[in-house]
């Protein structure tokens, strides 16, 4: 894992918390977006915790660059407030979710594990707020609905579950499928929809209006 923040003290704090878990290892840190991309290329981490607001190359630009790499790590955006105007942009750029910097240590460790497993790191309440912020974007809705029409009925059901932030195990239980089958559906859907990860697919599900219907 790599931690990225322009405040060295924040990086040190994150290192201390994450280093207390036996199964997590911080292999590097960076203090701006350009250095973050270099650190990813050098260390090939599974997860990157990325501050969004940094001088020079900011976190949004770094997320876009990292997601253009082959086999990119899961990038989780770090913010001070969950209403940060940059959060939605970060998710659309390919972030696997976001965490506020005040997240309790035990929750931070748990959620980093969730991200490492390829799942969305985003509470349902936070997802609703973020989607509401973009609810008036008619073009996004039309594009999302057109993409969803290319899916089979079962694929659309799985996509709606991603919009709720469910894990593969939770989707499997809800739809009476095996986890391996769900994983296959998700992989196929990401290709069809042109989404970089589950989080982008989940946001597209909200744009299309298929979540919770």
Short mmCIF file of N, CA and C in Angstrom, two decimals, residues 58-150:
data_model
loop_
_atom_site.label_atom_id
_atom_site.label_comp_id
_atom_site.label_asym_id
_atom_site.label_seq_id
_atom_site.Cartn_x
_atom_site.Cartn_y
_atom_site.Cartn_z
N UNK A 58 -2.43 17.39 -8.62
CA UNK A 58 -3.38 17.05 -7.56
C UNK A 58 -3.80 15.59 -7.63
N UNK A 59 -4.61 15.20 -6.63
CA UNK A 59 -5.02 13.80 -6.55
C UNK A 59 -5.88 13.35 -7.70
N UNK A 60 -6.75 14.23 -8.23
CA UNK A 60 -7.61 13.86 -9.35
C UNK A 60 -6.78 13.47 -10.57
N UNK A 61 -5.79 14.29 -10.89
CA UNK A 61 -4.92 14.00 -12.03
C UNK A 61 -4.15 12.71 -11.81
N UNK A 62 -3.66 12.52 -10.59
CA UNK A 62 -2.91 11.30 -10.28
C UNK A 62 -3.78 10.05 -10.42
N UNK A 63 -5.04 10.14 -9.98
CA UNK A 63 -5.96 8.99 -10.10
C UNK A 63 -6.15 8.63 -11.56
N UNK A 64 -6.34 9.63 -12.41
CA UNK A 64 -6.52 9.37 -13.84
C UNK A 64 -5.28 8.70 -14.43
N UNK A 65 -4.10 9.20 -14.05
CA UNK A 65 -2.86 8.63 -14.59
C UNK A 65 -2.65 7.21 -14.11
N UNK A 66 -2.93 6.96 -12.85
CA UNK A 66 -2.74 5.62 -12.29
C UNK A 66 -3.68 4.62 -12.96
N UNK A 67 -4.91 5.03 -13.23
CA UNK A 67 -5.87 4.11 -13.84
C UNK A 67 -5.59 3.84 -15.31
N UNK A 68 -4.65 4.57 -15.89
CA UNK A 68 -4.24 4.30 -17.26
C UNK A 68 -3.11 3.26 -17.31
N UNK A 69 -2.57 2.91 -16.13
CA UNK A 69 -1.51 1.92 -16.07
C UNK A 69 -2.07 0.51 -16.25
N UNK A 70 -1.22 -0.42 -16.61
CA UNK A 70 -1.65 -1.82 -16.69
C UNK A 70 -1.82 -2.35 -15.27
N UNK A 71 -2.91 -3.05 -15.04
CA UNK A 71 -3.23 -3.62 -13.71
C UNK A 71 -3.07 -2.57 -12.61
N UNK A 72 -3.82 -1.48 -12.68
CA UNK A 72 -3.68 -0.43 -11.66
C UNK A 72 -4.17 -0.89 -10.29
N UNK A 73 -3.62 -0.32 -9.23
CA UNK A 73 -4.10 -0.65 -7.88
C UNK A 73 -5.45 0.03 -7.62
N UNK A 74 -6.11 -0.38 -6.55
CA UNK A 74 -7.32 0.31 -6.13
C UNK A 74 -6.89 1.63 -5.49
N UNK A 75 -7.44 2.73 -5.97
CA UNK A 75 -7.10 4.04 -5.42
C UNK A 75 -8.30 4.55 -4.62
N UNK A 76 -8.08 4.81 -3.35
CA UNK A 76 -9.13 5.31 -2.47
C UNK A 76 -8.84 6.78 -2.16
N UNK A 77 -9.79 7.65 -2.49
CA UNK A 77 -9.61 9.07 -2.26
C UNK A 77 -9.74 9.40 -0.78
N UNK A 78 -8.85 10.26 -0.30
CA UNK A 78 -8.89 10.73 1.09
C UNK A 78 -9.37 12.18 1.09
N UNK A 79 -10.36 12.49 1.91
CA UNK A 79 -10.86 13.86 1.99
C UNK A 79 -11.04 14.26 3.44
N UNK A 80 -11.14 15.55 3.65
CA UNK A 80 -11.40 16.06 5.00
C UNK A 80 -12.89 15.99 5.32
N UNK A 81 -13.74 16.27 4.32
CA UNK A 81 -15.19 16.22 4.50
C UNK A 81 -15.80 15.35 3.41
N UNK A 82 -16.85 14.56 3.76
CA UNK A 82 -17.43 13.67 2.76
C UNK A 82 -18.27 14.43 1.74
N UNK A 83 -18.44 15.74 1.94
CA UNK A 83 -19.17 16.54 0.95
C UNK A 83 -18.20 17.24 0.00
N UNK A 84 -16.93 16.86 0.04
CA UNK A 84 -15.91 17.47 -0.81
C UNK A 84 -16.37 17.46 -2.26
N UNK A 85 -16.31 18.63 -2.91
CA UNK A 85 -16.80 18.75 -4.29
C UNK A 85 -15.99 17.91 -5.26
N UNK A 86 -14.78 17.50 -4.86
CA UNK A 86 -13.94 16.73 -5.76
C UNK A 86 -14.20 15.22 -5.69
N UNK A 87 -14.99 14.79 -4.71
CA UNK A 87 -15.17 13.35 -4.51
C UNK A 87 -15.83 12.69 -5.73
N UNK A 88 -16.92 13.26 -6.22
CA UNK A 88 -17.61 12.67 -7.36
C UNK A 88 -16.70 12.62 -8.57
N UNK A 89 -15.93 13.68 -8.77
CA UNK A 89 -14.98 13.70 -9.89
C UNK A 89 -13.93 12.62 -9.72
N UNK A 90 -13.50 12.39 -8.49
CA UNK A 90 -12.50 11.35 -8.23
C UNK A 90 -13.06 9.97 -8.56
N UNK A 91 -14.31 9.73 -8.18
CA UNK A 91 -14.94 8.43 -8.45
C UNK A 91 -15.08 8.21 -9.95
N UNK A 92 -15.47 9.25 -10.65
CA UNK A 92 -15.63 9.12 -12.10
C UNK A 92 -14.26 8.98 -12.79
N UNK A 93 -13.21 9.45 -12.13
CA UNK A 93 -11.87 9.31 -12.69
C UNK A 93 -11.31 7.91 -12.47
N UNK A 94 -11.99 7.13 -11.63
CA UNK A 94 -11.55 5.76 -11.42
C UNK A 94 -11.24 5.37 -10.00
N UNK A 95 -11.45 6.28 -9.03
CA UNK A 95 -11.22 5.93 -7.63
C UNK A 95 -12.17 4.81 -7.21
N UNK A 96 -11.69 3.93 -6.34
CA UNK A 96 -12.49 2.80 -5.88
C UNK A 96 -13.41 3.17 -4.72
N UNK A 97 -13.38 4.44 -4.33
CA UNK A 97 -14.20 4.92 -3.24
C UNK A 97 -13.51 6.06 -2.52
N UNK A 98 -14.04 6.42 -1.38
CA UNK A 98 -13.37 7.48 -0.62
C UNK A 98 -13.56 7.30 0.87
N UNK A 99 -12.61 7.85 1.60
CA UNK A 99 -12.65 7.83 3.06
C UNK A 99 -12.36 9.23 3.58
N UNK A 100 -13.01 9.60 4.66
CA UNK A 100 -12.67 10.88 5.29
C UNK A 100 -11.48 10.63 6.22
N UNK A 101 -10.66 11.65 6.38
CA UNK A 101 -9.43 11.50 7.16
C UNK A 101 -9.70 11.24 8.63
N UNK A 102 -10.91 11.55 9.07
CA UNK A 102 -11.26 11.32 10.48
C UNK A 102 -11.80 9.91 10.74
N UNK A 103 -11.76 9.03 9.72
CA UNK A 103 -12.23 7.65 9.89
C UNK A 103 -11.51 6.99 11.06
N UNK A 104 -12.23 6.37 12.00
CA UNK A 104 -11.58 5.70 13.14
C UNK A 104 -10.59 4.65 12.66
N UNK A 105 -9.48 4.46 13.39
CA UNK A 105 -8.43 3.52 12.96
C UNK A 105 -8.93 2.13 12.60
N UNK A 106 -9.81 1.55 13.44
CA UNK A 106 -10.27 0.19 13.15
C UNK A 106 -11.10 0.14 11.86
N UNK A 107 -11.87 1.21 11.60
CA UNK A 107 -12.65 1.26 10.36
C UNK A 107 -11.75 1.47 9.16
N UNK A 108 -10.71 2.29 9.33
CA UNK A 108 -9.77 2.53 8.23
C UNK A 108 -9.12 1.21 7.80
N UNK A 109 -8.65 0.44 8.76
CA UNK A 109 -8.01 -0.85 8.45
C UNK A 109 -9.00 -1.78 7.74
N UNK A 110 -10.22 -1.84 8.25
CA UNK A 110 -11.23 -2.73 7.64
C UNK A 110 -11.54 -2.31 6.21
N UNK A 111 -11.69 -1.01 5.99
CA UNK A 111 -12.08 -0.53 4.67
C UNK A 111 -10.94 -0.64 3.66
N UNK A 112 -9.71 -0.52 4.12
CA UNK A 112 -8.57 -0.74 3.22
C UNK A 112 -8.57 -2.21 2.76
N UNK A 113 -8.89 -3.12 3.65
CA UNK A 113 -8.99 -4.53 3.27
C UNK A 113 -10.09 -4.73 2.22
N UNK A 114 -11.21 -4.02 2.42
CA UNK A 114 -12.32 -4.11 1.46
C UNK A 114 -11.87 -3.65 0.07
N UNK A 115 -11.13 -2.53 0.04
CA UNK A 115 -10.63 -2.01 -1.24
C UNK A 115 -9.65 -2.98 -1.88
N UNK A 116 -8.80 -3.59 -1.06
CA UNK A 116 -7.80 -4.54 -1.58
C UNK A 116 -8.47 -5.76 -2.20
N UNK A 117 -9.67 -6.09 -1.72
CA UNK A 117 -10.42 -7.23 -2.28
C UNK A 117 -11.19 -6.85 -3.54
N UNK A 118 -11.05 -5.60 -3.97
CA UNK A 118 -11.69 -5.17 -5.21
C UNK A 118 -13.09 -4.64 -5.06
N UNK A 119 -13.49 -4.32 -3.82
CA UNK A 119 -14.84 -3.83 -3.58
C UNK A 119 -14.88 -2.31 -3.40
N UNK A 120 -16.07 -1.76 -3.53
CA UNK A 120 -16.28 -0.33 -3.38
C UNK A 120 -16.15 0.08 -1.91
N UNK A 121 -15.45 1.19 -1.67
CA UNK A 121 -15.32 1.73 -0.32
C UNK A 121 -16.15 3.01 -0.27
N UNK A 122 -17.44 2.83 0.02
CA UNK A 122 -18.37 3.95 -0.05
C UNK A 122 -19.63 3.55 0.68
N UNK A 123 -20.02 4.30 1.70
CA UNK A 123 -21.23 3.96 2.43
C UNK A 123 -22.46 4.27 1.59
N UNK A 124 -23.56 3.54 1.77
CA UNK A 124 -24.78 3.83 1.01
C UNK A 124 -25.24 5.27 1.16
N UNK A 125 -25.14 5.81 2.38
CA UNK A 125 -25.57 7.19 2.61
C UNK A 125 -24.71 8.16 1.81
N UNK A 126 -23.41 7.91 1.80
CA UNK A 126 -22.51 8.77 1.04
C UNK A 126 -22.79 8.65 -0.45
N UNK A 127 -23.08 7.43 -0.90
CA UNK A 127 -23.39 7.23 -2.32
C UNK A 127 -24.61 8.02 -2.72
N UNK A 128 -25.63 8.03 -1.86
CA UNK A 128 -26.85 8.78 -2.19
C UNK A 128 -26.57 10.26 -2.30
N UNK A 129 -25.73 10.79 -1.40
CA UNK A 129 -25.41 12.22 -1.45
C UNK A 129 -24.65 12.57 -2.73
N UNK A 130 -23.71 11.69 -3.07
CA UNK A 130 -22.91 11.96 -4.26
C UNK A 130 -23.74 11.89 -5.52
N UNK A 131 -24.62 10.90 -5.60
CA UNK A 131 -25.46 10.76 -6.77
C UNK A 131 -26.44 11.93 -6.87
N UNK A 132 -26.96 12.36 -5.74
CA UNK A 132 -27.88 13.50 -5.75
C UNK A 132 -27.19 14.73 -6.30
N UNK A 133 -25.90 14.86 -6.04
CA UNK A 133 -25.15 16.03 -6.51
C UNK A 133 -25.07 16.06 -8.03
N UNK A 134 -25.22 14.91 -8.66
CA UNK A 134 -25.13 14.88 -10.12
C UNK A 134 -26.45 14.49 -10.78
N UNK A 135 -27.52 14.52 -9.99
CA UNK A 135 -28.81 14.02 -10.47
C UNK A 135 -29.39 14.86 -11.59
N UNK A 136 -28.95 16.10 -11.72
CA UNK A 136 -29.52 16.97 -12.74
C UNK A 136 -28.75 16.90 -14.06
N UNK A 137 -27.84 15.98 -14.18
CA UNK A 137 -27.05 15.86 -15.40
C UNK A 137 -27.78 14.95 -16.38
N UNK A 138 -28.64 15.56 -17.19
CA UNK A 138 -29.48 14.80 -18.11
C UNK A 138 -28.64 13.98 -19.09
N UNK A 139 -27.55 14.54 -19.59
CA UNK A 139 -26.72 13.82 -20.55
C UNK A 139 -26.16 12.54 -19.94
N UNK A 140 -25.75 12.62 -18.67
CA UNK A 140 -25.20 11.44 -18.00
C UNK A 140 -26.28 10.37 -17.86
N UNK A 141 -27.51 10.78 -17.55
CA UNK A 141 -28.61 9.83 -17.42
C UNK A 141 -28.90 9.12 -18.74
N UNK A 142 -28.95 9.90 -19.79
CA UNK A 142 -29.25 9.32 -21.10
C UNK A 142 -28.16 8.34 -21.54
N UNK A 143 -26.90 8.74 -21.31
CA UNK A 143 -25.79 7.86 -21.69
C UNK A 143 -25.84 6.57 -20.87
N UNK A 144 -26.10 6.71 -19.57
CA UNK A 144 -26.13 5.53 -18.70
C UNK A 144 -27.25 4.58 -19.11
N UNK A 145 -28.43 5.12 -19.42
CA UNK A 145 -29.55 4.26 -19.80
C UNK A 145 -29.27 3.54 -21.11
N UNK A 146 -28.61 4.23 -22.04
CA UNK A 146 -28.27 3.60 -23.32
C UNK A 146 -27.29 2.44 -23.09
N UNK A 147 -26.33 2.63 -22.18
CA UNK A 147 -25.37 1.57 -21.89
C UNK A 147 -26.04 0.38 -21.21
N UNK A 148 -26.95 0.66 -20.28
CA UNK A 148 -27.63 -0.41 -19.55
C UNK A 148 -28.47 -1.26 -20.49
N UNK A 149 -29.00 -0.66 -21.54
CA UNK A 149 -29.82 -1.41 -22.50
C UNK A 149 -29.02 -2.49 -23.22
N UNK A 150 -27.69 -2.37 -23.19
CA UNK A 150 -26.85 -3.39 -23.84
C UNK A 150 -26.65 -4.62 -22.96
#
